[in-house]
Amino acid sequence: PERMTETKQSPHALLGVERSILGKPWRARLDPAGEAAALALVQTLGLDDLTARILAGRGVLRSGAGAAMEALAERCGALLATSLFAKGLFDHNRFGIGVAGAYASPLAREEFAACDLLIGVGAGLGHYTTEAGYLYPNAKTVQIDLNPRGLYQGLRIADMHIKADAKATADAVLAKLVEQKFSSVGARSPMLANQIAAMAARPDSKEFLVADGAVDPRPAMLELDAAIPKDWTVVCGGAHFAGIAVTHMYGRHAQNVHVINDFGAIGSAFSVAIGMAAARNDGKVLLIEGDGSLMMHIQELETLRRMGIRMLICAVNDGGYGAEVHKFRAQGYNPAESQHGRGDIAAIARGFGLRGEKVNTLGRFKELFAAHDAQGSAELWDLHVDDKIPSAPYRRIHFGEL
């Protein structure tokens, strides 16, 4: 059974100063405005020297609570972050530290580790978002959600659950903080804002030698992000390359970014992107997909031509199943069984009657996009990347890099 905990506590209760909130199982019964919950949270946020982080998920998008979260964070000095499914929501905010979990930047990981209070809003706070709870090991956790779950993906999600709408709760908490004339700068400082901006500009600074005939995928993703207008919908597959695409694309509205990783499987993003392109019907859809994933449904290029669906595809071609290749290398095994060779996917696209371009040098995306924008059909860019450059998340998780 799910376990919920009481929300009407004394101000120090959440941090365990006066008494533990871990009482008997209790299912929250709060009105949608979240006023009863607001009191407990306000009293906790009003404590001196509290270091808070607000982690917003897809529920914040659905309730239109982004601006309310920013106002609340500014009032109490909290930093802002998102789950993967709300990526981009706070990119415009100079105290937005990006995505939580495996794709978190080194700076974000430091800031999560330093917090006392984590407020998850409209987010499941599951295994990957919280790194099984190790992302913020010293923090007490509050979950605000219309359907809070005490146990999820094998984890005890929060110390306190608030069953309420994200926007209504944020507005209620902010109103009470204003009424009490409480404000705090928290961890916010000009120096931290500069560090956040520098991390966004260059998310991964490690140097690698790059093989001839291929590019480093990290500057390639920065270049691709700069070439594609911000009002486009971006659909990204969920293989190794996603750890580079997700961390190197910045400043896009959260509703226009979709990372397809259902069931932890590859191969599903192409069909999702086709559906979105057909629905938008304006050609403003970019699919970023791996070569192995794309080849599972390569015949659907014919569907694009036959149905006249206009979209753009960037195939991140490393000549194999990159996730397995890097994991095998990290464990000292020969990755050959996961490498199928770097096929000419651009030629395949042309064979189906679409435009196709092989990209194996940097500096081409701006020109290629101008040419694509001037014509009226689907197109595929076959981006040849060095298969010996693992993403920062893979280097940390699989290679043990600090």
CSV table of C-alpha atoms in Angstrom, one decimal:
chain,number,residue,atom,x,y,z
A,1,PRO,CA,0.0,0.0,0.0
A,2,GLU,CA,1.1,3.6,-0.6
A,3,ARG,CA,2.2,5.5,2.5
A,4,MET,CA,1.3,9.2,2.9
A,5,THR,CA,2.3,11.5,5.7
A,6,GLU,CA,0.7,14.4,7.6
A,7,THR,CA,1.1,17.8,6.2
A,8,LYS,CA,-0.1,20.0,9.1
A,9,GLN,CA,3.1,20.2,11.0
A,10,SER,CA,5.0,22.6,13.2
A,11,PRO,CA,7.6,24.7,11.3
A,12,HIS,CA,10.5,22.6,12.2
A,13,ALA,CA,8.9,19.3,11.8
A,14,LEU,CA,9.8,18.7,8.2
A,15,LEU,CA,13.5,19.0,8.9
A,16,GLY,CA,13.1,16.7,12.0
A,17,VAL,CA,14.0,19.3,14.6
A,18,GLU,CA,11.0,18.9,16.9
A,19,ARG,CA,9.5,15.6,15.8
A,20,SER,CA,9.5,13.2,12.9
A,21,ILE,CA,6.9,13.5,10.2
A,22,LEU,CA,7.1,9.8,9.6
A,23,GLY,CA,4.0,8.7,11.4
A,24,LYS,CA,1.4,6.2,10.7
A,25,PRO,CA,0.2,5.7,7.1
A,26,TRP,CA,-2.1,8.5,6.1
A,27,ARG,CA,-3.7,9.5,2.8
A,28,ALA,CA,-3.7,13.2,2.2
A,29,ARG,CA,-7.1,14.9,2.1
A,30,LEU,CA,-6.5,18.5,0.9
A,31,ASP,CA,-8.7,20.8,-1.1
A,32,PRO,CA,-7.4,21.6,-4.6
A,33,ALA,CA,-6.2,25.1,-3.5
A,34,GLY,CA,-3.8,23.4,-1.2
A,35,GLU,CA,-4.3,25.9,1.6
A,36,ALA,CA,-3.8,23.5,4.5
A,37,ALA,CA,-0.6,22.2,2.8
A,38,ALA,CA,0.6,25.7,2.2
A,39,LEU,CA,0.8,26.5,5.9
A,40,ALA,CA,3.1,23.6,6.6
A,41,LEU,CA,5.3,24.4,3.7
A,42,VAL,CA,5.4,28.1,4.4
A,43,GLN,CA,6.5,27.5,7.9
A,44,THR,CA,9.3,25.3,6.7
A,45,LEU,CA,10.5,27.7,4.0
A,46,GLY,CA,10.6,30.4,6.6
A,47,LEU,CA,13.3,28.7,8.6
A,48,ASP,CA,16.7,30.5,8.7
A,49,ASP,CA,19.5,29.2,6.5
A,50,LEU,CA,17.3,26.8,4.6
A,51,THR,CA,18.7,25.7,1.2
A,52,ALA,CA,15.9,24.7,-1.1
A,53,ARG,CA,15.6,23.4,-4.6
A,54,ILE,CA,12.4,23.2,-6.7
A,55,LEU,CA,12.2,20.3,-9.1
A,56,ALA,CA,9.4,20.7,-11.6
A,57,GLY,CA,7.9,17.9,-13.8
A,58,ARG,CA,5.4,17.5,-16.5
A,59,GLY,CA,2.6,18.3,-14.1
A,60,VAL,CA,3.9,21.9,-13.8
A,61,LEU,CA,3.5,22.2,-17.6
A,62,ARG,CA,0.0,20.8,-17.6
A,63,SER,CA,-1.2,23.1,-14.9
A,64,GLY,CA,0.6,26.2,-16.3
A,65,ALA,CA,2.5,26.6,-13.1
A,66,GLY,CA,5.9,27.6,-14.5
A,67,ALA,CA,5.7,31.3,-13.7
A,68,ALA,CA,4.3,30.6,-10.3
A,69,MET,CA,7.2,28.3,-9.5
A,70,GLU,CA,9.7,30.9,-10.6
A,71,ALA,CA,8.0,33.5,-8.4
A,72,LEU,CA,8.0,31.2,-5.4
A,73,ALA,CA,11.7,30.2,-6.0
A,74,GLU,CA,12.7,33.9,-6.2
A,75,ARG,CA,10.9,34.7,-2.9
A,76,CYS,CA,12.5,31.9,-0.9
A,77,GLY,CA,15.9,31.8,-2.8
A,78,ALA,CA,15.4,28.3,-4.2
A,79,LEU,CA,17.2,27.1,-7.4
A,80,LEU,CA,15.0,25.7,-10.2
A,81,ALA,CA,15.4,22.3,-11.9
A,82,THR,CA,13.2,20.0,-14.0
A,83,SER,CA,12.7,16.4,-14.7
A,84,LEU,CA,13.6,15.1,-18.2
A,85,PHE,CA,10.0,15.5,-19.3
A,86,ALA,CA,9.9,19.2,-18.4
A,87,LYS,CA,13.4,20.0,-19.9
A,88,GLY,CA,13.6,23.6,-21.0
A,89,LEU,CA,11.0,25.0,-18.6
A,90,PHE,CA,13.5,27.2,-16.7
A,91,ASP,CA,16.2,27.6,-19.3
A,92,HIS,CA,15.5,31.3,-19.5
A,93,ASN,CA,15.8,31.8,-15.7
A,94,ARG,CA,19.4,32.6,-14.7
A,95,PHE,CA,18.9,30.4,-11.6
A,96,GLY,CA,17.6,27.4,-13.5
A,97,ILE,CA,20.2,24.6,-13.1
A,98,GLY,CA,18.7,22.3,-15.8
A,99,VAL,CA,17.7,18.7,-15.8
A,100,ALA,CA,17.9,16.5,-12.6
A,101,GLY,CA,19.1,12.9,-12.6
A,102,ALA,CA,21.5,11.1,-14.8
A,103,TYR,CA,21.7,14.1,-17.3
A,104,ALA,CA,22.3,16.6,-14.6
A,105,SER,CA,25.4,18.8,-15.1
A,106,PRO,CA,28.3,18.7,-12.7
A,107,LEU,CA,27.2,22.1,-11.3
A,108,ALA,CA,23.6,20.9,-10.8
A,109,ARG,CA,24.8,17.9,-9.0
A,110,GLU,CA,26.8,20.0,-6.6
A,111,GLU,CA,23.8,22.2,-5.9
A,112,PHE,CA,21.5,19.2,-5.4
A,113,ALA,CA,24.0,17.7,-3.0
A,114,ALA,CA,24.1,20.9,-0.9
A,115,CYS,CA,20.3,21.3,-0.4
A,116,ASP,CA,18.3,20.8,2.8
A,117,LEU,CA,14.9,20.7,1.1
A,118,LEU,CA,13.8,19.4,-2.2
A,119,ILE,CA,10.3,20.3,-3.4
A,120,GLY,CA,9.2,18.1,-6.2
A,121,VAL,CA,6.2,19.5,-8.1
A,122,GLY,CA,4.2,17.6,-10.7
A,123,ALA,CA,7.1,15.1,-10.9
A,124,GLY,CA,7.2,11.4,-10.2
A,125,LEU,CA,10.6,11.7,-8.4
A,126,GLY,CA,11.5,8.2,-9.6
A,127,HIS,CA,14.7,6.3,-9.9
A,128,TYR,CA,16.3,8.2,-12.8
A,129,THR,CA,15.2,11.7,-11.8
A,130,THR,CA,16.6,11.3,-8.3
A,131,GLU,CA,19.4,8.8,-9.1
A,132,ALA,CA,17.7,6.4,-6.6
A,133,GLY,CA,17.7,9.2,-4.0
A,134,TYR,CA,21.5,9.8,-4.1
A,135,LEU,CA,21.1,13.1,-6.1
A,136,TYR,CA,20.1,15.0,-2.9
A,137,PRO,CA,21.2,12.6,-0.1
A,138,ASN,CA,20.9,15.2,2.7
A,139,ALA,CA,17.6,16.8,1.8
A,140,LYS,CA,14.1,16.3,3.2
A,141,THR,CA,11.7,15.9,0.3
A,142,VAL,CA,8.2,17.3,-0.3
A,143,GLN,CA,6.1,16.1,-3.2
A,144,ILE,CA,3.3,18.3,-4.5
A,145,ASP,CA,1.1,16.3,-6.9
A,146,LEU,CA,-2.6,15.6,-7.7
A,147,ASN,CA,-1.8,11.9,-7.4
A,148,PRO,CA,1.1,11.6,-5.0
A,149,ARG,CA,2.7,8.1,-4.6
A,150,GLY,CA,4.4,7.1,-1.5
A,151,LEU,CA,6.3,4.3,-3.2
A,152,TYR,CA,7.4,4.5,-6.8
A,153,GLN,CA,10.0,2.6,-8.8
A,154,GLY,CA,11.2,0.9,-5.6
A,155,LEU,CA,11.7,4.2,-3.8
A,156,ARG,CA,10.2,6.0,-0.9
A,157,ILE,CA,9.4,9.2,-2.7
A,158,ALA,CA,9.1,11.9,-0.1
A,159,ASP,CA,9.0,12.8,3.6
A,160,MET,CA,5.8,14.8,3.0
A,161,HIS,CA,3.1,14.6,0.4
A,162,ILE,CA,0.8,17.4,-0.6
A,163,LYS,CA,-2.1,16.3,-2.7
A,164,ALA,CA,-2.9,19.5,-4.6
A,165,ASP,CA,-2.6,21.3,-7.9
A,166,ALA,CA,0.9,22.7,-8.7
A,167,LYS,CA,-0.1,26.2,-9.6
A,168,ALA,CA,-2.7,26.6,-6.8
A,169,THR,CA,-0.2,25.4,-4.2
A,170,ALA,CA,2.6,27.6,-5.5
A,171,ASP,CA,0.2,30.7,-5.5
A,172,ALA,CA,-1.0,29.9,-2.0
A,173,VAL,CA,2.5,29.4,-0.5
A,174,LEU,CA,3.8,32.5,-2.2
A,175,ALA,CA,0.8,34.6,-0.9
A,176,LYS,CA,1.5,33.5,2.6
A,177,LEU,CA,5.3,34.2,2.3
A,178,VAL,CA,4.4,37.7,1.0
A,179,GLU,CA,1.9,38.2,3.8
A,180,GLN,CA,4.6,37.3,6.4
A,181,LYS,CA,7.1,39.6,4.6
A,182,PHE,CA,9.5,36.7,4.2
A,183,SER,CA,12.2,36.6,1.5
A,184,SER,CA,15.6,35.1,1.2
A,185,VAL,CA,18.3,35.0,-1.5
A,186,GLY,CA,19.3,31.4,-0.5
A,187,ALA,CA,22.1,30.1,-2.7
A,188,ARG,CA,21.4,32.7,-5.4
A,189,SER,CA,24.3,35.0,-6.3
A,190,PRO,CA,25.8,36.7,-9.4
A,191,MET,CA,28.7,34.3,-9.3
A,192,LEU,CA,26.4,31.2,-9.4
A,193,ALA,CA,24.4,32.8,-12.2
A,194,ASN,CA,27.6,33.2,-14.2
A,195,GLN,CA,28.5,29.6,-13.5
A,196,ILE,CA,25.1,28.4,-14.7
A,197,ALA,CA,25.5,30.4,-17.9
A,198,ALA,CA,29.0,29.1,-18.5
A,199,MET,CA,27.8,25.5,-18.0
A,200,ALA,CA,25.0,26.0,-20.5
A,201,ALA,CA,27.4,27.4,-23.1
A,202,ARG,CA,29.8,24.5,-22.8
A,203,PRO,CA,28.2,21.6,-21.0
A,204,ASP,CA,31.1,19.2,-21.4
A,205,SER,CA,34.6,20.6,-21.6
A,206,LYS,CA,36.7,17.4,-21.7
A,207,GLU,CA,39.0,17.2,-24.7
A,208,PHE,CA,39.1,14.2,-27.0
A,209,LEU,CA,41.1,13.4,-30.1
A,210,VAL,CA,38.7,13.0,-33.0
A,211,ALA,CA,39.0,10.4,-35.7
A,212,ASP,CA,39.3,11.4,-39.4
A,213,GLY,CA,36.1,11.4,-41.2
A,214,ALA,CA,34.0,11.9,-38.1
A,215,VAL,CA,33.1,14.7,-35.7
A,216,ASP,CA,32.9,15.2,-32.0
A,217,PRO,CA,29.2,14.8,-31.3
A,218,ARG,CA,29.2,17.5,-28.5
A,219,PRO,CA,30.1,20.6,-30.6
A,220,ALA,CA,28.0,19.1,-33.4
A,221,MET,CA,25.0,19.2,-31.1
A,222,LEU,CA,25.7,22.7,-30.0
A,223,GLU,CA,25.9,23.7,-33.7
A,224,LEU,CA,22.7,21.8,-34.5
A,225,ASP,CA,20.9,23.5,-31.7
A,226,ALA,CA,22.0,26.9,-33.0
A,227,ALA,CA,20.8,26.1,-36.5
A,228,ILE,CA,17.3,24.9,-35.7
A,229,PRO,CA,14.8,27.7,-34.8
A,230,LYS,CA,13.5,27.6,-31.2
A,231,ASP,CA,9.9,27.3,-32.3
A,232,TRP,CA,10.5,23.8,-33.8
A,233,THR,CA,9.5,20.6,-32.1
A,234,VAL,CA,12.4,18.4,-31.3
A,235,VAL,CA,12.0,14.7,-30.8
A,236,CYS,CA,14.9,12.8,-29.4
A,237,GLY,CA,15.5,9.0,-29.2
A,238,GLY,CA,16.7,7.5,-26.0
A,239,ALA,CA,20.1,5.8,-26.8
A,240,HIS,CA,23.6,6.9,-25.8
A,241,PHE,CA,23.5,10.0,-28.0
A,242,ALA,CA,20.6,11.3,-25.9
A,243,GLY,CA,23.0,12.1,-23.1
A,244,ILE,CA,24.7,14.5,-25.5
A,245,ALA,CA,21.6,15.9,-27.3
A,246,VAL,CA,19.7,16.5,-24.0
A,247,THR,CA,22.6,18.3,-22.3
A,248,HIS,CA,23.7,20.4,-25.3
A,249,MET,CA,20.3,21.7,-26.5
A,250,TYR,CA,19.2,24.8,-24.6
A,251,GLY,CA,16.6,27.5,-24.5
A,252,ARG,CA,13.7,25.6,-26.1
A,253,HIS,CA,10.2,25.6,-24.7
A,254,ALA,CA,9.5,22.5,-22.6
A,255,GLN,CA,6.4,21.7,-24.6
A,256,ASN,CA,8.5,21.5,-27.8
A,257,VAL,CA,11.1,19.0,-26.5
A,258,HIS,CA,10.2,15.3,-26.4
A,259,VAL,CA,12.7,12.5,-25.3
A,260,ILE,CA,11.3,9.1,-26.1
A,261,ASN,CA,12.6,6.5,-23.8
A,262,ASP,CA,9.6,4.4,-22.9
A,263,PHE,CA,10.4,0.9,-21.6
A,264,GLY,CA,14.1,1.9,-21.8
A,265,ALA,CA,14.0,0.8,-25.5
A,266,ILE,CA,15.3,2.3,-28.7
A,267,GLY,CA,13.5,2.6,-32.0
A,268,SER,CA,10.3,4.4,-30.9
A,269,ALA,CA,11.2,8.0,-31.7
A,270,PHE,CA,10.8,7.9,-35.5
A,271,SER,CA,7.1,7.0,-35.4
A,272,VAL,CA,6.4,9.6,-32.7
A,273,ALA,CA,8.2,12.3,-34.8
A,274,ILE,CA,6.2,11.3,-37.9
A,275,GLY,CA,2.9,11.7,-36.0
A,276,MET,CA,4.0,15.1,-34.6
A,277,ALA,CA,5.1,16.2,-38.1
A,278,ALA,CA,1.7,15.2,-39.5
A,279,ALA,CA,-0.1,17.0,-36.7
A,280,ARG,CA,1.9,20.2,-37.0
A,281,ASN,CA,1.8,20.1,-40.8
A,282,ASP,CA,4.3,23.0,-41.0
A,283,GLY,CA,7.6,21.1,-41.4
A,284,LYS,CA,8.9,22.3,-38.1
A,285,VAL,CA,9.9,19.0,-36.6
A,286,LEU,CA,13.4,17.7,-36.0
A,287,LEU,CA,14.1,14.1,-35.1
A,288,ILE,CA,17.4,13.3,-33.5
A,289,GLU,CA,17.9,9.5,-33.6
A,290,GLY,CA,20.7,7.0,-33.6
A,291,ASP,CA,21.7,5.0,-36.6
A,292,GLY,CA,20.8,1.7,-35.0
A,293,SER,CA,17.5,3.0,-33.8
A,294,LEU,CA,16.6,4.6,-37.1
A,295,MET,CA,17.5,1.4,-39.1
A,296,MET,CA,14.8,-0.5,-37.2
A,297,HIS,CA,12.1,1.5,-39.1
A,298,ILE,CA,14.1,2.9,-42.0
A,299,GLN,CA,11.3,1.9,-44.4
A,300,GLU,CA,9.2,4.7,-43.0
A,301,LEU,CA,11.2,7.1,-45.0
A,302,GLU,CA,9.0,6.0,-47.8
A,303,THR,CA,6.0,6.9,-45.8
A,304,LEU,CA,7.3,10.5,-45.5
A,305,ARG,CA,7.7,10.7,-49.2
A,306,ARG,CA,4.4,9.1,-50.1
A,307,MET,CA,2.4,11.1,-47.6
A,308,GLY,CA,4.3,14.3,-48.3
A,309,ILE,CA,5.2,14.8,-44.6
A,310,ARG,CA,7.9,17.4,-44.2
A,311,MET,CA,10.3,17.0,-41.4
A,312,LEU,CA,14.1,17.0,-40.7
A,313,ILE,CA,16.0,14.0,-39.4
A,314,CYS,CA,19.5,14.1,-37.9
A,315,ALA,CA,20.9,10.5,-37.7
A,316,VAL,CA,23.7,10.3,-35.1
A,317,ASN,CA,25.7,7.7,-36.9
A,318,ASP,CA,28.4,6.0,-34.8
A,319,GLY,CA,28.4,2.7,-36.7
A,320,GLY,CA,26.9,0.7,-34.0
A,321,TYR,CA,24.6,0.5,-30.9
A,322,GLY,CA,26.5,3.2,-29.0
A,323,ALA,CA,25.1,2.4,-25.6
A,324,GLU,CA,26.3,-1.2,-25.7
A,325,VAL,CA,29.6,-0.2,-27.3
A,326,HIS,CA,30.5,2.2,-24.5
A,327,LYS,CA,29.3,-0.1,-21.8
A,328,PHE,CA,31.4,-3.0,-23.2
A,329,ARG,CA,34.5,-0.8,-23.4
A,330,ALA,CA,33.9,0.4,-19.8
A,331,GLN,CA,34.0,-3.2,-18.6
A,332,GLY,CA,37.0,-4.2,-20.7
A,333,TYR,CA,35.1,-6.2,-23.3
A,334,ASN,CA,35.4,-6.2,-27.1
A,335,PRO,CA,32.4,-4.2,-28.4
A,336,ALA,CA,32.6,-5.7,-31.9
A,337,GLU,CA,29.3,-7.6,-31.6
A,338,SER,CA,27.5,-4.2,-31.1
A,339,GLN,CA,29.1,-2.5,-34.1
A,340,HIS,CA,27.5,-2.9,-37.5
A,341,GLY,CA,29.5,-0.4,-39.5
A,342,ARG,CA,28.9,3.1,-40.5
A,343,GLY,CA,26.4,2.8,-43.3
A,344,ASP,CA,25.6,5.6,-45.8
A,345,ILE,CA,22.2,6.5,-44.3
A,346,ALA,CA,22.1,9.7,-46.5
A,347,ALA,CA,22.2,7.5,-49.6
A,348,ILE,CA,19.3,5.4,-48.2
A,349,ALA,CA,17.2,8.5,-47.8
A,350,ARG,CA,17.9,9.6,-51.3
A,351,GLY,CA,17.0,6.1,-52.5
A,352,PHE,CA,13.5,6.6,-50.9
A,353,GLY,CA,13.2,9.9,-52.8
A,354,LEU,CA,14.1,12.3,-50.0
A,355,ARG,CA,17.0,14.7,-49.6
A,356,GLY,CA,20.0,13.2,-47.8
A,357,GLU,CA,23.3,14.8,-46.8
A,358,LYS,CA,26.4,13.2,-45.2
A,359,VAL,CA,27.9,15.4,-42.5
A,360,ASN,CA,31.4,14.5,-41.3
A,361,THR,CA,32.8,18.0,-40.7
A,362,LEU,CA,31.7,20.8,-38.3
A,363,GLY,CA,30.4,24.1,-39.5
A,364,ARG,CA,27.8,22.8,-42.0
A,365,PHE,CA,24.5,22.9,-40.2
A,366,LYS,CA,23.6,26.6,-40.8
A,367,GLU,CA,24.1,26.2,-44.5
A,368,LEU,CA,22.3,22.9,-44.7
A,369,PHE,CA,19.3,24.3,-42.8
A,370,ALA,CA,19.0,27.3,-45.1
A,371,ALA,CA,18.9,24.9,-48.1
A,372,HIS,CA,16.4,22.6,-46.3
A,373,ASP,CA,14.1,25.6,-45.4
A,374,ALA,CA,14.0,26.7,-49.0
A,375,GLN,CA,12.6,23.4,-50.3
A,376,GLY,CA,9.5,21.5,-49.4
A,377,SER,CA,10.3,17.9,-48.6
A,378,ALA,CA,11.6,15.7,-45.8
A,379,GLU,CA,15.4,15.5,-45.4
A,380,LEU,CA,17.9,13.4,-43.5
A,381,TRP,CA,21.3,14.6,-42.3
A,382,ASP,CA,23.7,11.6,-41.7
A,383,LEU,CA,26.0,12.9,-38.9
A,384,HIS,CA,29.1,10.7,-38.7
A,385,VAL,CA,30.3,10.9,-35.0
A,386,ASP,CA,33.4,9.5,-33.4
A,387,ASP,CA,32.3,6.3,-31.6
A,388,LYS,CA,35.1,6.7,-29.0
A,389,ILE,CA,33.7,9.8,-27.4
A,390,PRO,CA,31.3,8.8,-24.6
A,391,SER,CA,28.8,11.3,-23.2
A,392,ALA,CA,29.5,12.8,-19.8
A,393,PRO,CA,26.7,10.8,-18.1
A,394,TYR,CA,28.2,7.6,-19.5
A,395,ARG,CA,31.7,8.5,-18.4
A,396,ARG,CA,30.4,9.1,-14.9
A,397,ILE,CA,28.0,6.1,-14.6
A,398,HIS,CA,29.9,3.5,-16.6
A,399,PHE,CA,33.6,4.6,-16.6
A,400,GLY,CA,33.6,5.9,-13.0
A,401,GLU,CA,34.7,9.4,-14.0
A,402,LEU,CA,34.2,12.0,-11.3
